[in-house]
Structure formats: C-alpha cells, structure tokens
Tab-separated table of C-alpha atoms in Angstrom:
chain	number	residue	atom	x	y	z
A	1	UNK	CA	43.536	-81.156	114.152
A	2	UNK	CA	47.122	-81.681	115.638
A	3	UNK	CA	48.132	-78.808	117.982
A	4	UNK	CA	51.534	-78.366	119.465
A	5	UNK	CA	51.428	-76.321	122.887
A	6	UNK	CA	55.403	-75.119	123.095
A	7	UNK	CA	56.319	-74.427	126.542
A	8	UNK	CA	53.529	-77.111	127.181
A	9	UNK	CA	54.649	-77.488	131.224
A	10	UNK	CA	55.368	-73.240	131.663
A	11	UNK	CA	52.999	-70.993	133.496
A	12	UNK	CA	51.284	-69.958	130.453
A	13	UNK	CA	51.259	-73.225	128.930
A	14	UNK	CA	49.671	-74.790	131.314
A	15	UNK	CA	46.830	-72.312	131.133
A	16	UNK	CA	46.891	-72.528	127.426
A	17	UNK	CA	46.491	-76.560	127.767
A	18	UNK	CA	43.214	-75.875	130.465
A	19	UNK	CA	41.784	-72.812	128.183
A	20	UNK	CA	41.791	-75.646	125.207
A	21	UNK	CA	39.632	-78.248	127.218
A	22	UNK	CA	37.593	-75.569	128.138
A	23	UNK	CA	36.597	-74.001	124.713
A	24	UNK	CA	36.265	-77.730	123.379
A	25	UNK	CA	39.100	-76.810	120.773
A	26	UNK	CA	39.251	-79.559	118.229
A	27	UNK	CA	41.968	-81.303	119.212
A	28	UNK	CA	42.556	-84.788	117.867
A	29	UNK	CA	46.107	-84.860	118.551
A	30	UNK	CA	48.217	-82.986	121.022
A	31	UNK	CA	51.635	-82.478	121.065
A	32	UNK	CA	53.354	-81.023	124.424
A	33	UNK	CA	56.457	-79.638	123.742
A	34	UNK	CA	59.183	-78.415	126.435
A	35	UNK	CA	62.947	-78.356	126.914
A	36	UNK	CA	65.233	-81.326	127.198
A	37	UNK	CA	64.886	-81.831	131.058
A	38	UNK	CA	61.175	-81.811	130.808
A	39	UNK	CA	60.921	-84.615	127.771
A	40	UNK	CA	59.452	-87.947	128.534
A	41	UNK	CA	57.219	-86.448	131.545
A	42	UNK	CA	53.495	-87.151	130.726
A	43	UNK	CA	50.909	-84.423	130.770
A	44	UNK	CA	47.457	-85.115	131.196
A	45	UNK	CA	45.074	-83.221	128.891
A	46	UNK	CA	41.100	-84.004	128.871
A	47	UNK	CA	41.694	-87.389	130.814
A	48	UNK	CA	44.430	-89.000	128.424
A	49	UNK	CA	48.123	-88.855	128.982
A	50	UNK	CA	50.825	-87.585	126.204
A	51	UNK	CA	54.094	-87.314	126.423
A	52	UNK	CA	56.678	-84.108	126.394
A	53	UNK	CA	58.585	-84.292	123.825
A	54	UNK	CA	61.407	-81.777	122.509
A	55	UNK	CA	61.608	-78.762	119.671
A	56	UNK	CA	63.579	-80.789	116.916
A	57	UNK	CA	61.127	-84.191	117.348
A	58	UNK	CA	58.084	-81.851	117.497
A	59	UNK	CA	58.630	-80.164	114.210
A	60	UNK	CA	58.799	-83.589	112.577
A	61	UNK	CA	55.283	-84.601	114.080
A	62	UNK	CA	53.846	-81.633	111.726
A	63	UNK	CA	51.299	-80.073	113.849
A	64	UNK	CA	48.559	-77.877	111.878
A	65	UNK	CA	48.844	-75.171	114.898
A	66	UNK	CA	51.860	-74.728	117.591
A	67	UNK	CA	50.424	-72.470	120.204
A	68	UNK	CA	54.237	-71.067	121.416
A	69	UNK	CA	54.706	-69.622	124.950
A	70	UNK	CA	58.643	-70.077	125.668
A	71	UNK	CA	60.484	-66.812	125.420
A	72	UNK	CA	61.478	-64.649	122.419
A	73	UNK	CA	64.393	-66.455	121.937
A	74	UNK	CA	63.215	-69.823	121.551
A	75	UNK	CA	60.224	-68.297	119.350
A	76	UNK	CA	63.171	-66.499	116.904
A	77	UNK	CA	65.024	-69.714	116.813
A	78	UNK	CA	62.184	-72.534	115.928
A	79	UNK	CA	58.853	-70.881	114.768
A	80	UNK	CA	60.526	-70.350	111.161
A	81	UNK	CA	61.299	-73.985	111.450
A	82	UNK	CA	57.698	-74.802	112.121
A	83	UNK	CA	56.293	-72.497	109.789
A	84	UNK	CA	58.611	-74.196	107.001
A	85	UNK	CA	57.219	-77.380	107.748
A	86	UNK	CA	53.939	-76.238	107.495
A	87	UNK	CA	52.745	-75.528	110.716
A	88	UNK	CA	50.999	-72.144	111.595
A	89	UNK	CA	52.451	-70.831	114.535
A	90	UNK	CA	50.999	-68.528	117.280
A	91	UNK	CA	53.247	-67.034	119.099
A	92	UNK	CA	53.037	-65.623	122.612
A	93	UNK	CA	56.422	-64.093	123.132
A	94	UNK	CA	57.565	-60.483	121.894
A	95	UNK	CA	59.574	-61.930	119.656
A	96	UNK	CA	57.368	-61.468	116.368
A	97	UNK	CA	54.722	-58.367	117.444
A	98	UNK	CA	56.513	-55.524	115.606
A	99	UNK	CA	57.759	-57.407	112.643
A	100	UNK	CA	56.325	-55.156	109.634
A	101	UNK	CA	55.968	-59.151	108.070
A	102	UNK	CA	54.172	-60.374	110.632
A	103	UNK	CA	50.380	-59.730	112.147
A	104	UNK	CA	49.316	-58.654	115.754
A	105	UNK	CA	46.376	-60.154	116.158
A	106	UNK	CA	43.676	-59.347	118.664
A	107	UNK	CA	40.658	-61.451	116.743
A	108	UNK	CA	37.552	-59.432	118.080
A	109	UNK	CA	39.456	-56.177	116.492
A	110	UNK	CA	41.231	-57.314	113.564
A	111	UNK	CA	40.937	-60.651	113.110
A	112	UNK	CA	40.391	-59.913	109.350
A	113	UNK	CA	44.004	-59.352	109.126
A	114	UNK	CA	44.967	-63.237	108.837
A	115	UNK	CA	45.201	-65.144	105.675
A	116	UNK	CA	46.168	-68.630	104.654
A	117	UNK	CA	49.722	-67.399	104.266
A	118	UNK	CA	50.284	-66.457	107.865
A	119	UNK	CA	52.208	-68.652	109.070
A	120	UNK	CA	53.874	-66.910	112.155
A	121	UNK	CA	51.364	-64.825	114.258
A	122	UNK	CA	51.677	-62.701	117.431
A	123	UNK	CA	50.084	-62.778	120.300
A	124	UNK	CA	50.274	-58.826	122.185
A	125	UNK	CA	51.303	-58.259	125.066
A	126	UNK	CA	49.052	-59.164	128.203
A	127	UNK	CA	48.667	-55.366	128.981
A	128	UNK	CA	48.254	-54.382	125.561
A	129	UNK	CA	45.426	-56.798	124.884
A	130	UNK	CA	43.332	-55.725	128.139
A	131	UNK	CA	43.976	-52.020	126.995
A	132	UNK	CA	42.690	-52.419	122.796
A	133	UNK	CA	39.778	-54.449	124.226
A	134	UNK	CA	38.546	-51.338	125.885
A	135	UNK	CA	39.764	-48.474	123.662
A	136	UNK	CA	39.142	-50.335	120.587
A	137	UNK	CA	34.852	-49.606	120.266
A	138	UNK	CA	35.643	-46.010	121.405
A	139	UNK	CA	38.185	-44.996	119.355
A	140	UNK	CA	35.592	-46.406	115.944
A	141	UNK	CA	33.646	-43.703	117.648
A	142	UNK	CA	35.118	-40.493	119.055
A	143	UNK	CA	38.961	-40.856	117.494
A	144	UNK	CA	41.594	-41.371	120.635
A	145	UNK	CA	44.272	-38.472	120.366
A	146	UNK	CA	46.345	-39.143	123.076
A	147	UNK	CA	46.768	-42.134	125.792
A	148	UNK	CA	47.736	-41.588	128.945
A	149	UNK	CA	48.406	-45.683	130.645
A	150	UNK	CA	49.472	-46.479	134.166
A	151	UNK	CA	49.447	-50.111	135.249
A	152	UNK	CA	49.465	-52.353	138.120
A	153	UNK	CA	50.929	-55.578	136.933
A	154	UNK	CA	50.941	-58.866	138.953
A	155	UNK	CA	54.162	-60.736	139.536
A	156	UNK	CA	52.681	-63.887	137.637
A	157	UNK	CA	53.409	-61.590	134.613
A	158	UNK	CA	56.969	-61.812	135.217
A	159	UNK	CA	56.563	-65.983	135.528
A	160	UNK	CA	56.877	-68.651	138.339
A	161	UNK	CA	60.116	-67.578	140.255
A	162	UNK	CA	58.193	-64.061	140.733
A	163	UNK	CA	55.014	-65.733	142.426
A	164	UNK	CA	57.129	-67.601	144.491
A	165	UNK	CA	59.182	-64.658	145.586
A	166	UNK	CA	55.684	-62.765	146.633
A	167	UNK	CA	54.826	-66.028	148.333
A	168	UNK	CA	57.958	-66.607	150.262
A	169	UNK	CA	58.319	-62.912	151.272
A	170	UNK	CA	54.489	-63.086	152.322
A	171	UNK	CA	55.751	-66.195	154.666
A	172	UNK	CA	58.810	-64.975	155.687
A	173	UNK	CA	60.735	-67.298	153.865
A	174	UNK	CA	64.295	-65.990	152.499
A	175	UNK	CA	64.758	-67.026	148.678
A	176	UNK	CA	65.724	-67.171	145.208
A	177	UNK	CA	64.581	-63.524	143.995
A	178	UNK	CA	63.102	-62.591	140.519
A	179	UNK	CA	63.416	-58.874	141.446
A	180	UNK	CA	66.274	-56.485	142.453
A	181	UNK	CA	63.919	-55.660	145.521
A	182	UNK	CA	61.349	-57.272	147.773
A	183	UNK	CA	57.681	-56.978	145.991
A	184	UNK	CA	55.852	-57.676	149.293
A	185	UNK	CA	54.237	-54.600	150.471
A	186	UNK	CA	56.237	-52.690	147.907
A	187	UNK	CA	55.484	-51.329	144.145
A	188	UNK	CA	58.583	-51.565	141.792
A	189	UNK	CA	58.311	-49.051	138.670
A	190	UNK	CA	59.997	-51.541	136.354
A	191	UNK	CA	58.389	-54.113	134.690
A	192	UNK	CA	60.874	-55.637	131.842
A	193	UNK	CA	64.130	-54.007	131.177
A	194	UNK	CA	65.171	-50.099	131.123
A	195	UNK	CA	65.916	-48.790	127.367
A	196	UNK	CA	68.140	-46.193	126.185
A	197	UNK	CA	64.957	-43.244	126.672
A	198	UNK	CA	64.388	-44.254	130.303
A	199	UNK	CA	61.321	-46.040	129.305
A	200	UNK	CA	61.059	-49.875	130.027
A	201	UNK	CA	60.552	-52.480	126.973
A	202	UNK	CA	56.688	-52.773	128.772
A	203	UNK	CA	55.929	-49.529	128.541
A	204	UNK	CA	57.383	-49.654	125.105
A	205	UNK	CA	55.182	-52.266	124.120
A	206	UNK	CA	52.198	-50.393	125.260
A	207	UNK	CA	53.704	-47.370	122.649
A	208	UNK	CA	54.111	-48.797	119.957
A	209	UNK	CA	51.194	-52.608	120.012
A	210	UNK	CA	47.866	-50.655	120.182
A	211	UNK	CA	48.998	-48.801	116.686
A	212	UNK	CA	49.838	-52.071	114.610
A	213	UNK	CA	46.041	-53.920	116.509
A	214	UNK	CA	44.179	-50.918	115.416
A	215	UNK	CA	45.649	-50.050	112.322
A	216	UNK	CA	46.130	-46.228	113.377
A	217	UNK	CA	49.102	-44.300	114.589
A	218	UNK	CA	47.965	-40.725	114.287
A	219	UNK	CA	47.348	-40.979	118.663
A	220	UNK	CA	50.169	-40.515	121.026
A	221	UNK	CA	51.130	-43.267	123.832
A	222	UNK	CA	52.765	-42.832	127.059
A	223	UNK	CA	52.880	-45.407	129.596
A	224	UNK	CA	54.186	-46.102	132.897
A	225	UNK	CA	54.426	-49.949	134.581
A	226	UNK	CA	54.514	-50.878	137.907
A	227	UNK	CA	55.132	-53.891	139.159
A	228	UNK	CA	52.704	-54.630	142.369
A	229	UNK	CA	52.169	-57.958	145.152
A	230	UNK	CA	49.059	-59.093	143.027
A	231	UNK	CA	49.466	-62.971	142.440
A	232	UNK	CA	47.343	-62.531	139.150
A	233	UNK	CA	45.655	-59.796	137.221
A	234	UNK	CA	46.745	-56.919	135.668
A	235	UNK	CA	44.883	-53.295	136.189
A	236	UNK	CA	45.591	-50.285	134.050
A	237	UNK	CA	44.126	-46.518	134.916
A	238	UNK	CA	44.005	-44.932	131.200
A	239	UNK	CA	43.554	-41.361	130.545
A	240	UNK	CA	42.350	-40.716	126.718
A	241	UNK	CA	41.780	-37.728	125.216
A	242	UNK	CA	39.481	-38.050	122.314
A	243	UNK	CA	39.153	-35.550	119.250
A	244	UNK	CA	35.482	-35.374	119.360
A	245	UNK	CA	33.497	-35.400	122.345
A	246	UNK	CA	31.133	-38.242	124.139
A	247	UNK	CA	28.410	-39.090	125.936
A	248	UNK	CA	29.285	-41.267	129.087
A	249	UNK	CA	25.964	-43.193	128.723
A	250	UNK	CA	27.237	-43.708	124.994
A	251	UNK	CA	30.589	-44.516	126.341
A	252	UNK	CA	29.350	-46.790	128.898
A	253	UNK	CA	26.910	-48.357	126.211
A	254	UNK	CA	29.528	-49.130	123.810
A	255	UNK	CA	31.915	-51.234	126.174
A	256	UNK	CA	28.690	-52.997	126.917
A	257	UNK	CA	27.946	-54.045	123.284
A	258	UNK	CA	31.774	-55.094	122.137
A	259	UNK	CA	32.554	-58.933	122.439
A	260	UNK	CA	34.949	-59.800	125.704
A	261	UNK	CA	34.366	-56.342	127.572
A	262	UNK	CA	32.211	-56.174	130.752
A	263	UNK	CA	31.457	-53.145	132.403
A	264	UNK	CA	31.610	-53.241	136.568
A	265	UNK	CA	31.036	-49.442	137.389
A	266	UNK	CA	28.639	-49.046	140.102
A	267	UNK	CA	29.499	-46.319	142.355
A	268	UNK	CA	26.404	-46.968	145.076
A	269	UNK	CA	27.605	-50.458	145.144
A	270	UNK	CA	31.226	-50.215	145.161
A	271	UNK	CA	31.305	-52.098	142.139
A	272	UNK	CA	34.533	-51.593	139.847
A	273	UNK	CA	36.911	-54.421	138.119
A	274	UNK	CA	39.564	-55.969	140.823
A	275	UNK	CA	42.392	-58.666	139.771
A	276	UNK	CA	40.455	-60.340	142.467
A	277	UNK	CA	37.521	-61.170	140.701
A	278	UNK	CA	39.067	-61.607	137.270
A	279	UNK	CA	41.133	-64.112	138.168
A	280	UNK	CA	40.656	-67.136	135.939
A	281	UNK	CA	38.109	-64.914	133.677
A	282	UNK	CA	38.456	-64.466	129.777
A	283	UNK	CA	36.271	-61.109	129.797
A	284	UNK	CA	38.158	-57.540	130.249
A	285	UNK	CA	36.416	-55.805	132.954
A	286	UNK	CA	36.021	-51.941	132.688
A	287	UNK	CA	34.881	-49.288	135.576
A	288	UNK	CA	35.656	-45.804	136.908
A	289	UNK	CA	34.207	-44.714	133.618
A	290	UNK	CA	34.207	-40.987	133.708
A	291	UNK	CA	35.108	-37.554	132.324
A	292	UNK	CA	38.390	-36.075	133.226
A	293	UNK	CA	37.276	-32.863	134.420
A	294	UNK	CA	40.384	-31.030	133.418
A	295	UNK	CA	40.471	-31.359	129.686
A	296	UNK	CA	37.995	-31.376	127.014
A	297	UNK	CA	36.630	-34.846	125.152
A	298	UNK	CA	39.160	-36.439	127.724
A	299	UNK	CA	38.061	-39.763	129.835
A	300	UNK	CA	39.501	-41.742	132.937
A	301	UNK	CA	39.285	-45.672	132.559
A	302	UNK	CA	40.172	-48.952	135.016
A	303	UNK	CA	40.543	-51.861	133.196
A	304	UNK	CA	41.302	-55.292	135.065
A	305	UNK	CA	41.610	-58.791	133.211
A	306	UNK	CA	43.611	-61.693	134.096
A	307	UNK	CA	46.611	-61.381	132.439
A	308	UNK	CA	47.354	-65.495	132.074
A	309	UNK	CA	44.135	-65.748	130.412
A	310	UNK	CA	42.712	-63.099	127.325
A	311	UNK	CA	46.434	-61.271	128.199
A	312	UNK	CA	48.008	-64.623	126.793
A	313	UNK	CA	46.462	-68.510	126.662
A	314	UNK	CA	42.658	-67.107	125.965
A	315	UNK	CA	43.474	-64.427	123.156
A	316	UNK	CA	46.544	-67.424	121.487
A	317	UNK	CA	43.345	-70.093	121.779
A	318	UNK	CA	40.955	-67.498	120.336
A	319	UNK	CA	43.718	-66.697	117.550
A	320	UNK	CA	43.574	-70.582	116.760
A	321	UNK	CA	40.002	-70.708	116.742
A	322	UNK	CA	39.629	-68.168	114.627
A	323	UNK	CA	41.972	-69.424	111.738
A	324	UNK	CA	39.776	-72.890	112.187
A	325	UNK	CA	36.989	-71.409	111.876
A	326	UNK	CA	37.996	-68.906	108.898
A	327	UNK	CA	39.334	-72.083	106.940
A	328	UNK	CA	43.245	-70.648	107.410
A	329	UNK	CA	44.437	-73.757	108.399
C-alpha cells in the first residue's frame, strides 16, 4: 500500500503522518510530498527516513492513496492529476466538499457513500465533523428542524503563523500577525473570510456540510464562529430544535452508543468536554446535554474535539481505512 501524505511537513500533515503510525495503517511505502523549498528534507516516519519530494515527481510514483492537506488551491490544481493516474485522493481542503460530483465523507455516518470510482474525496470541515458526530444518532431519531451553532475555534485552525501569534502575544513578543487584531485575551468573530450575506465562508460551511454528510436538507442552519486564544480544540454550543420530542436519558444514551462520541456531562463533578482534555484525542466529546427550556422538542449541546485530529488527520486516515478495508482501492 503506497500512500502519499501532500503537505507531508504542514501542521496537519504532520498529524496525519503520527495518526498513520498510530492506527498501524498499512503502509509499505510512503511518499511525503511538499513544495519546492521543502524537497530533499527527510522525514522520519515509524523509525525509517524518506525523502520530500515535489507534486509533479509524486504523481509519477503512483501512490494507491494521497492523503492531501495543502490548501484548496493546490487540491484544485493536482488531485485531478492524481486521480488520472490512478490514485484515490482524500482531500482535506474545501476545495472538493460541495462538488455535487464529489462525496463528503464522514465514515461512521455515511461511509456507504464511496465506491471504487471515487477517486477524489472530501474531508469536512474540522467544525463540521465534531458537529455530525453528535447530531448525526439524534437526528435518525427525533428529526433535527433547525440548528442553532456557535463556536469557539482555536487558532491552530487557522495554521502555524496563528499559534505563533497567540504564543508571541502570550510572551510579549511583537510579530508577524495571522489576524487583523491581537487574539490574546481577545475573541475575534471571524473565522475565514466575510461573504457577500455578512456570513463568513466557516459559518457557511457549517450551512451548507451537515446536509450533503447526512443526506437531508429539510433542517435549517445558522452559525456563528469565533475565533478564541485556545492553542488546540474546537468547542461548539448547538441549539437544535427537533420535530418530535426526546427523552434526555434517551438522548444521553444514544451519544453513548454511536462510534467516536463520548459523553462528559456530570454536573456534581464538574465534568463537561474542554479543548483541554481533547487535545490529541480522536473521540468527540459531548456535555451540557439538556432541554432548552424555552421551546418545545428543542436541546442545548457542547461539543469539544481536537480539531487537528477527527476535525482533519483522524477522520482523512479513517476515510483511507475505510476504502482498504471496503476493497475500494
């Protein structure tokens, strides 16, 4: 099995590279890929070295599976090239997720979508993924008719010039800035860029994602993002209104039972999901599980997961795994 990790020395990449040791993914041959500058480096994976190597030579090497996570541009520009050489491409970028042509793949909900010819698949977005991983048990159940999201997004979401702009601003240290403001001690409402209905293209994505992954659009979607000084992590508080009504002990029982979801809600404990004790963590964590007291069928959610992990590497990994194991590849 020859894999190709594209944006092999990146933030996510890097993580991707780690969350393949860790599953044992069977790797017989990998191929890091990165841009110019960073070919020739060596990369050590599972205690042997490779060597970087660049877009046009990796395409040649024919991988079976090129795990991409290098920007939507890139992913426009080379996964077709991949894909017409054979290779199945994941793809971690929004480049692909609301192409009517192309799946959105979350494999403990709808897995069942890919087929042999899939040969370009998306990864969601890191807040979307957390979010379906919750909803998606409870909607089977008690039919979500409208979402309500607010998040709290760590600057690691934005990439490596963000973290370091939390961590020099946490020192004192003037820098380079990947934000129009300081994020230290501060919350910026504007994750990704504003678009022409005053909504950003994150909130957007949290619209429009969770319709294509469940195969549903009869609920309605409103989201907010806000950018917060978390280092990893993201945290949503979701409002859903439900057409038929629930049972909290159902509720609570059915987050339980789905694959990837643990529940932390333990009020005489103080026991609720923090980006502080997801960090590194595949699972989504869910607490504050309760009704909203102002509407009928309607319940209040917190859901925490590390967004580096199941938000991208984990859930591109588990995408992989799940076409090896389905014979897709």
């Amino acid at each position: 099995m020859k894999i190709a990790v594209v944006g092999a020395t990146g933030m996510v990449g890097t993580v991707m590279l780690k969350v393949l040791a860790e599953r044992n993914f069977p790797v017989t041959e990998l191929i890091p890929v990165a841009s110019a500058k960073s070919a020739g480096k060596k990369l050590a994976f599972k205690g042997k070295d490779y060597t970087v190597v660049t877009l046009e030579d990796a395409v040649a090497m024919n991988a079976d599976i090129a795990l991409f996570s290098a920007g939507g541009d890139t992913s426009l520009e080379w996964a077709p090239k991949f894909a017409a050489a054979g290779t199945t491409v994941v793809d971690n970028s929004s480049a692909w997720r609301m192409d009517p042509t192309k799946k959105l793949v979350v494999p403990e909900i709808n897995g069942d979508v890919l087929t042999k010819e899939d040969k370009i698949i998306a990864n969601p977005n890191c807040s979307t993924i957390q979010l379906v991983m919750a909803l998606a048990p409870l909607h089977a159940k008690y039919q979500m008719r409208r979402l309500i999201i607010s998040t709290y997004q760590s600057v690691s979401g934005t990439g490596v010039k963000a973290v370091q702009q939390l961590e020099n601003e946490t020192k004192g240290i003037k820098g380079e800035m990947a934000y129009p403001y300081p994020i230290n001690r501060n919350a910026i409402p504007h994750c990704d860029v504003f678009m022409e209905n005053g909504y950003t293209k994150e909130e957007m994505k949290l619209v429009k994602e969770p319709k294509k992954i469940l195969r549903d659009d009869s609920f309605a979607v409103t989201a907010t993002a806000v950018r917060i000084p978390t280092a990893g992590g993201h945290s949503e508080s979701v409002n859903v209104e439900f057409v038929n009504d629930f049972d909290l002990a159902d509720v609570r029982q059915l987050l339980h039972d789905f694959p990837g979801v643990v529940v932390q809600d333990n009020l005489d404990t103080n026991t609720y999901p923090m980006p502080a004790y997801a960090h590194d963590k595949d699972e989504v964590f869910v607490g504050r599980i309760r009704r909203d007291e102002s509407l009928p069928n309607t319940l209040n959610m917190w859901i925490v997961a590390d967004n580096l992990r199941k938000g991208a590497a984990t859930n591109t990994v588990q995408i992989a795994e799940y076409l090896v194991a389905n014979d897709l590849v």
